[in-house]
Amino acid sequence: MAEECSGNCDSCGSSSDCSDTKKMMEQQNAQIRDNMSKIKYKIAVMSGKGGVGKSTVTVNLAATLNMMGYKVGVLDGDIHGPNIPQMLGVDQIQPMADENGIYSVSTPQGIKTMSIGYFLPDKNTPIIWRGPKASGAIRQFLSDVNWGELDFLLIDTPPGSGDIQITTLQAIPDIDGVVIVTTPEEVSVLDARKSVSAANTLEIPIIGIVENMGGFVCPECDKVIDIFGKGGGEKAAKELNVFFLGRIPLDIKARVASDRGVPMVTMDCKASEEFKKVVNTVLERIKKE
Ligand code: ADP
């Protein structure tokens, strides 16, 4: 992947001429606009911190929309933790590239994907890039990947609400909105507030907040036990004047499926039922906006 400059040499430390860099950025912006104009809806999935189920929500949104007959792509923007290929069961595939760009990797169901994970020699190799280089890779996925015509592009953004997240969101032209994922406990909700504030600052519509791991589905009796507390996501949504999209329980069946590269919504389990309700609400919300 080519290293990109943010156009601000103070921040990236680039030794290249700034005017050349700006020209390159403008060219790339035009390429991004052209590539993204073929996509009807662009939705970013954000979370204030890692491990709350942001990638799980992205993958299952994609799988549900795909099952509904929509053409869907997933851009794995989580450069430092690229799990999308494994979660969609396509981690053994190498993308192809030629002078027309990089070709997305398609799942057997037809979900198009791109991730830095495809370019790593093995799963243990860490990406130790600083922010501008990581943002540069995401911009390249937006400009150079041949996504074709899509109904939805879902962007799994890196966790947090700092420079790399802001650069990613700003790079997506006419973004339709963000879905913010949180878990119910106080510290996670606190981080989700920062995602809300980042989206508001960038004037990007917030589709809503999803509370993931809201309760644990007991494998013995199928009852939901609230190990992380209850209602944190809903309470935060109310306080922040953001729509509450729903609550997905922690479900062992869902985790086992995800580890095998099978999205939970393709299975019969409690988390899957709740997830499908969330997707319908997302669709109602974006069609209104
Ligand atoms: P993030 O993208 O926020 O870092 P992930 O989506 O990678 O988080 O989720 C972390 C782990 O939790 C994964 O192993 C995933 O399968 C599991 N997980 C996420 N949501 C659920 C859920 N509702 N039920 C069971 N396991 C889940």
Short mmCIF file of C-alpha atoms and ligand atoms in Angstrom, two decimals:
data_model
loop_
_atom_site.label_atom_id
_atom_site.label_comp_id
_atom_site.label_asym_id
_atom_site.label_seq_id
_atom_site.Cartn_x
_atom_site.Cartn_y
_atom_site.Cartn_z
CA MET A 1 0.00 0.00 0.00
CA ALA A 2 1.34 3.43 -0.86
CA GLU A 3 1.97 5.76 2.05
CA GLU A 4 -0.31 8.80 1.93
CA CYS A 5 0.25 12.17 3.53
CA SER A 6 -2.57 13.95 5.33
CA GLY A 7 -1.57 17.14 3.53
CA ASN A 8 -0.34 18.58 6.79
CA CYS A 9 3.39 18.00 7.04
CA ASP A 10 3.48 19.10 10.68
CA SER A 11 1.28 16.17 11.59
CA CYS A 12 2.65 13.44 9.35
CA GLY A 13 6.32 14.43 9.24
CA SER A 14 6.43 13.90 5.48
CA SER A 15 9.52 15.25 3.77
CA SER A 16 7.68 15.54 0.43
CA ASP A 17 6.68 18.88 -1.03
CA CYS A 18 3.36 19.92 0.48
CA SER A 19 1.92 21.41 -2.72
CA ASP A 20 2.54 18.13 -4.59
CA THR A 21 0.98 16.23 -1.74
CA LYS A 22 -2.09 18.47 -1.75
CA LYS A 23 -2.46 17.97 -5.51
CA MET A 24 -2.29 14.19 -5.03
CA MET A 25 -4.87 14.42 -2.24
CA GLU A 26 -7.22 16.43 -4.46
CA GLN A 27 -6.84 13.88 -7.24
CA GLN A 28 -7.57 11.10 -4.80
CA ASN A 29 -10.59 12.96 -3.42
CA ALA A 30 -11.98 13.15 -6.97
CA GLN A 31 -11.35 9.41 -7.40
CA ILE A 32 -13.09 8.71 -4.08
CA ARG A 33 -16.10 10.83 -5.10
CA ASP A 34 -16.33 9.00 -8.43
CA ASN A 35 -16.00 5.53 -6.84
CA MET A 36 -18.46 6.28 -4.03
CA SER A 37 -21.04 7.83 -6.37
CA LYS A 38 -21.92 4.27 -7.48
CA ILE A 39 -22.98 3.37 -3.95
CA LYS A 40 -26.47 4.25 -2.74
CA TYR A 41 -25.99 4.22 1.04
CA LYS A 42 -22.74 4.60 2.98
CA ILE A 43 -22.94 3.82 6.68
CA ALA A 44 -20.06 3.86 9.17
CA VAL A 45 -20.12 1.74 12.31
CA MET A 46 -18.32 3.34 15.26
CA SER A 47 -17.54 2.51 18.87
CA GLY A 48 -15.78 4.43 21.59
CA LYS A 49 -13.54 1.46 22.36
CA GLY A 50 -12.59 -1.98 21.09
CA GLY A 51 -14.18 -5.28 22.02
CA VAL A 52 -17.79 -4.05 22.23
CA GLY A 53 -18.88 -5.78 19.03
CA LYS A 54 -18.40 -3.08 16.39
CA SER A 55 -17.12 -5.56 13.76
CA THR A 56 -19.82 -8.04 14.75
CA VAL A 57 -22.49 -5.40 14.19
CA THR A 58 -20.92 -4.41 10.82
CA VAL A 59 -20.75 -8.01 9.58
CA ASN A 60 -24.28 -8.83 10.69
CA LEU A 61 -25.73 -5.65 9.22
CA ALA A 62 -24.04 -6.68 5.96
CA ALA A 63 -25.25 -10.29 6.14
CA THR A 64 -28.85 -9.27 6.94
CA LEU A 65 -28.98 -6.73 4.12
CA ASN A 66 -27.44 -9.33 1.78
CA MET A 67 -30.14 -11.87 2.79
CA MET A 68 -32.77 -9.21 2.03
CA GLY A 69 -31.41 -9.06 -1.53
CA TYR A 70 -29.37 -5.84 -1.33
CA LYS A 71 -25.91 -5.53 -2.92
CA VAL A 72 -23.54 -4.96 0.01
CA GLY A 73 -19.87 -4.16 0.57
CA VAL A 74 -17.86 -4.02 3.80
CA LEU A 75 -14.79 -1.83 4.13
CA ASP A 76 -12.68 -2.94 7.08
CA GLY A 77 -11.31 0.37 8.36
CA ASP A 78 -10.05 -1.19 11.57
CA ILE A 79 -6.49 -1.17 10.28
CA HIS A 80 -4.95 -2.23 13.59
CA GLY A 81 -7.46 -5.04 14.20
CA PRO A 82 -8.69 -6.23 10.80
CA ASN A 83 -11.16 -9.02 11.68
CA ILE A 84 -13.72 -8.68 8.89
CA PRO A 85 -12.16 -11.33 6.55
CA GLN A 86 -12.24 -13.95 9.32
CA MET A 87 -15.74 -12.98 10.50
CA LEU A 88 -17.05 -13.39 6.95
CA GLY A 89 -15.09 -16.61 6.36
CA VAL A 90 -12.95 -15.24 3.51
CA ASP A 91 -9.60 -14.84 5.29
CA GLN A 92 -7.86 -17.38 3.04
CA ILE A 93 -8.51 -15.36 -0.12
CA GLN A 94 -6.06 -12.92 -1.73
CA PRO A 95 -7.43 -9.86 -3.53
CA MET A 96 -6.43 -9.32 -7.14
CA ALA A 97 -5.17 -6.03 -8.51
CA ASP A 98 -4.39 -4.62 -11.95
CA GLU A 99 -4.15 -1.19 -13.58
CA ASN A 100 -7.90 -0.70 -12.94
CA GLY A 101 -7.42 -0.94 -9.19
CA ILE A 102 -7.78 -3.49 -6.42
CA TYR A 103 -10.65 -6.00 -6.68
CA SER A 104 -12.75 -6.56 -3.60
CA VAL A 105 -12.96 -10.09 -2.17
CA SER A 106 -16.45 -11.54 -2.38
CA THR A 107 -18.02 -13.98 0.09
CA PRO A 108 -19.92 -16.97 -1.39
CA GLN A 109 -23.14 -15.02 -0.66
CA GLY A 110 -21.84 -12.06 -2.69
CA ILE A 111 -20.82 -9.59 0.06
CA LYS A 112 -17.86 -7.57 -1.25
CA THR A 113 -15.08 -6.88 1.24
CA MET A 114 -11.75 -5.13 1.54
CA SER A 115 -9.37 -5.24 4.48
CA ILE A 116 -5.72 -4.67 5.23
CA GLY A 117 -5.89 -8.20 6.64
CA TYR A 118 -5.78 -9.59 3.08
CA PHE A 119 -2.36 -8.06 2.54
CA LEU A 120 -0.63 -9.37 5.67
CA PRO A 121 1.75 -12.34 5.36
CA ASP A 122 0.02 -14.06 8.28
CA LYS A 123 -2.56 -13.39 11.02
CA ASN A 124 0.11 -12.73 13.67
CA THR A 125 1.72 -9.82 11.84
CA PRO A 126 0.74 -6.57 13.59
CA ILE A 127 0.19 -3.30 11.75
CA ILE A 128 2.29 -0.72 13.54
CA TRP A 129 1.40 2.25 11.36
CA ARG A 130 0.83 5.69 12.78
CA GLY A 131 -2.49 7.51 12.20
CA PRO A 132 -1.77 9.24 8.84
CA LYS A 133 -0.54 6.02 7.23
CA ALA A 134 -3.54 4.06 8.52
CA SER A 135 -5.94 6.79 7.29
CA GLY A 136 -4.08 6.71 3.95
CA ALA A 137 -4.84 3.00 3.60
CA ILE A 138 -8.54 3.62 4.28
CA ARG A 139 -8.61 6.43 1.71
CA GLN A 140 -7.01 4.04 -0.78
CA PHE A 141 -9.74 1.47 -0.08
CA LEU A 142 -12.28 4.18 -0.90
CA SER A 143 -10.53 5.42 -4.03
CA ASP A 144 -8.83 2.38 -5.58
CA VAL A 145 -11.01 -0.60 -4.71
CA ASN A 146 -13.33 -1.61 -7.48
CA TRP A 147 -16.56 -1.81 -5.45
CA GLY A 148 -18.84 -1.57 -8.47
CA GLU A 149 -22.49 -0.61 -7.99
CA LEU A 150 -23.72 -1.27 -4.46
CA ASP A 151 -26.82 -0.56 -2.42
CA PHE A 152 -24.84 -0.37 0.83
CA LEU A 153 -21.21 0.14 1.83
CA LEU A 154 -20.66 -0.48 5.53
CA ILE A 155 -17.47 0.92 6.97
CA ASP A 156 -16.09 -0.69 10.11
CA THR A 157 -14.19 2.29 11.56
CA PRO A 158 -11.27 1.93 13.98
CA PRO A 159 -12.35 2.10 17.65
CA GLY A 160 -12.21 5.50 19.36
CA SER A 161 -12.96 9.04 18.28
CA GLY A 162 -9.54 10.51 17.51
CA ASP A 163 -7.66 11.62 14.43
CA ILE A 164 -7.89 8.38 12.42
CA GLN A 165 -11.65 8.05 12.99
CA ILE A 166 -12.27 11.70 12.07
CA THR A 167 -10.12 11.42 8.91
CA THR A 168 -11.96 8.25 7.91
CA LEU A 169 -15.41 9.78 8.36
CA GLN A 170 -14.41 12.96 6.53
CA ALA A 171 -13.07 10.93 3.59
CA ILE A 172 -16.46 9.32 2.85
CA PRO A 173 -18.46 11.66 0.59
CA ASP A 174 -22.21 11.98 1.29
CA ILE A 175 -22.07 9.55 4.18
CA ASP A 176 -25.63 8.65 5.19
CA GLY A 177 -24.88 8.23 8.84
CA VAL A 178 -23.18 6.36 11.64
CA VAL A 179 -24.33 3.52 13.83
CA ILE A 180 -22.69 3.68 17.26
CA VAL A 181 -22.12 0.46 19.18
CA THR A 182 -21.80 0.31 22.94
CA THR A 183 -22.06 -2.23 25.72
CA PRO A 184 -24.32 -1.35 28.67
CA GLU A 185 -21.72 -0.73 31.38
CA GLU A 186 -20.91 2.84 32.42
CA VAL A 187 -17.33 3.04 31.01
CA SER A 188 -18.38 1.88 27.59
CA VAL A 189 -21.35 4.22 27.50
CA LEU A 190 -18.99 7.05 28.46
CA ASP A 191 -16.85 6.25 25.40
CA ALA A 192 -19.93 6.04 23.16
CA ARG A 193 -20.76 9.62 24.15
CA LYS A 194 -17.45 10.65 22.57
CA SER A 195 -18.44 8.95 19.29
CA VAL A 196 -21.75 10.87 19.38
CA SER A 197 -19.89 14.09 19.98
CA ALA A 198 -17.39 13.35 17.13
CA ALA A 199 -20.24 12.64 14.67
CA ASN A 200 -22.06 15.81 15.79
CA THR A 201 -18.90 17.90 15.34
CA LEU A 202 -18.53 16.54 11.80
CA GLU A 203 -22.26 17.12 11.18
CA ILE A 204 -22.75 13.48 10.21
CA PRO A 205 -26.23 12.10 10.94
CA ILE A 206 -26.36 9.55 13.73
CA ILE A 207 -28.64 6.67 12.73
CA GLY A 208 -28.64 5.46 16.31
CA ILE A 209 -27.00 3.57 19.15
CA VAL A 210 -26.97 -0.23 19.40
CA GLU A 211 -26.46 -1.77 22.81
CA ASN A 212 -24.50 -4.99 22.23
CA MET A 213 -23.87 -7.62 24.89
CA GLY A 214 -26.94 -6.25 26.65
CA GLY A 215 -27.48 -9.31 28.82
CA PHE A 216 -26.19 -12.87 28.50
CA VAL A 217 -28.36 -15.63 27.04
CA CYS A 218 -28.12 -18.56 29.49
CA PRO A 219 -27.41 -21.67 27.38
CA GLU A 220 -29.26 -23.82 29.96
CA CYS A 221 -32.57 -21.96 30.31
CA ASP A 222 -32.41 -19.36 27.47
CA LYS A 223 -33.15 -16.54 29.97
CA VAL A 224 -31.24 -13.27 29.61
CA ILE A 225 -28.98 -12.37 32.57
CA ASP A 226 -27.84 -8.73 32.82
CA ILE A 227 -24.18 -9.18 33.74
CA PHE A 228 -23.13 -5.71 32.52
CA GLY A 229 -26.18 -3.95 33.95
CA LYS A 230 -29.29 -2.98 32.03
CA GLY A 231 -30.39 -0.05 29.93
CA GLY A 232 -27.05 1.82 29.71
CA GLY A 233 -27.26 2.25 25.93
CA GLU A 234 -30.90 3.32 26.00
CA LYS A 235 -30.27 5.79 28.82
CA ALA A 236 -27.28 7.29 26.97
CA ALA A 237 -29.31 7.52 23.75
CA LYS A 238 -32.05 9.45 25.59
CA GLU A 239 -29.59 11.80 27.27
CA LEU A 240 -27.74 12.47 24.04
CA ASN A 241 -30.92 12.84 22.02
CA VAL A 242 -29.92 9.98 19.73
CA PHE A 243 -32.20 7.21 18.49
CA PHE A 244 -31.94 3.86 20.32
CA LEU A 245 -31.77 1.06 17.74
CA GLY A 246 -32.03 -1.91 20.06
CA ARG A 247 -30.33 -4.34 22.37
CA ILE A 248 -28.45 -7.47 21.29
CA PRO A 249 -27.69 -10.05 23.97
CA LEU A 250 -24.40 -11.85 24.43
CA ASP A 251 -25.07 -15.24 22.92
CA ILE A 252 -22.60 -18.14 22.93
CA LYS A 253 -24.04 -19.51 19.68
CA ALA A 254 -23.35 -16.16 18.03
CA ARG A 255 -19.74 -16.06 19.24
CA VAL A 256 -19.00 -19.63 18.12
CA ALA A 257 -20.51 -18.91 14.70
CA SER A 258 -18.53 -15.69 14.35
CA ASP A 259 -15.25 -17.48 15.12
CA ARG A 260 -16.07 -19.91 12.30
CA GLY A 261 -16.72 -17.08 9.84
CA VAL A 262 -20.51 -17.39 9.97
CA PRO A 263 -22.54 -14.24 10.78
CA MET A 264 -24.96 -14.82 13.68
CA VAL A 265 -27.96 -13.61 11.65
CA THR A 266 -27.71 -16.69 9.43
CA MET A 267 -28.39 -18.84 12.52
CA ASP A 268 -31.35 -19.47 14.75
CA CYS A 269 -30.50 -17.81 18.09
CA LYS A 270 -31.72 -15.02 20.37
CA ALA A 271 -29.01 -12.55 19.29
CA SER A 272 -29.96 -13.15 15.66
CA GLU A 273 -33.66 -12.38 16.33
CA GLU A 274 -32.77 -9.11 18.05
CA PHE A 275 -30.25 -8.21 15.41
CA LYS A 276 -32.76 -8.46 12.58
CA LYS A 277 -35.04 -6.01 14.42
CA VAL A 278 -32.11 -3.57 14.65
CA VAL A 279 -31.48 -3.83 10.89
CA ASN A 280 -35.14 -3.14 10.08
CA THR A 281 -35.00 -0.07 12.30
CA VAL A 282 -31.79 1.11 10.58
CA LEU A 283 -33.53 0.77 7.21
CA GLU A 284 -36.58 2.73 8.39
CA ARG A 285 -34.31 5.44 9.81
CA ILE A 286 -32.14 5.95 6.71
CA LYS A 287 -35.12 5.94 4.37
CA LYS A 288 -36.64 8.77 6.40
CA GLU A 289 -33.46 10.85 6.39
P1 ADP B 1 -14.94 -4.87 18.22
O1 ADP B 1 -15.07 -4.79 16.75
O2 ADP B 1 -15.75 -3.82 18.92
O3 ADP B 1 -13.52 -4.92 18.70
P2 ADP B 1 -15.87 -7.59 17.90
O4 ADP B 1 -17.04 -7.41 17.00
O5 ADP B 1 -14.58 -8.07 17.32
O6 ADP B 1 -15.60 -6.26 18.72
O7 ADP B 1 -16.35 -8.54 19.08
C1 ADP B 1 -15.45 -9.03 20.07
C2 ADP B 1 -15.78 -10.48 20.36
O8 ADP B 1 -17.06 -10.57 20.95
C3 ADP B 1 -15.82 -11.37 19.11
O9 ADP B 1 -15.29 -12.64 19.45
C4 ADP B 1 -17.30 -11.51 18.80
O10 ADP B 1 -17.62 -12.76 18.18
C5 ADP B 1 -17.90 -11.46 20.21
N1 ADP B 1 -19.25 -10.90 20.22
C6 ADP B 1 -19.62 -9.65 19.86
N2 ADP B 1 -20.94 -9.47 20.03
C7 ADP B 1 -21.42 -10.65 20.51
C8 ADP B 1 -22.72 -11.11 20.92
N3 ADP B 1 -23.78 -10.32 20.87
N4 ADP B 1 -22.81 -12.39 21.36
C9 ADP B 1 -21.72 -13.19 21.44
N5 ADP B 1 -20.47 -12.81 21.09
C10 ADP B 1 -20.33 -11.55 20.63
#
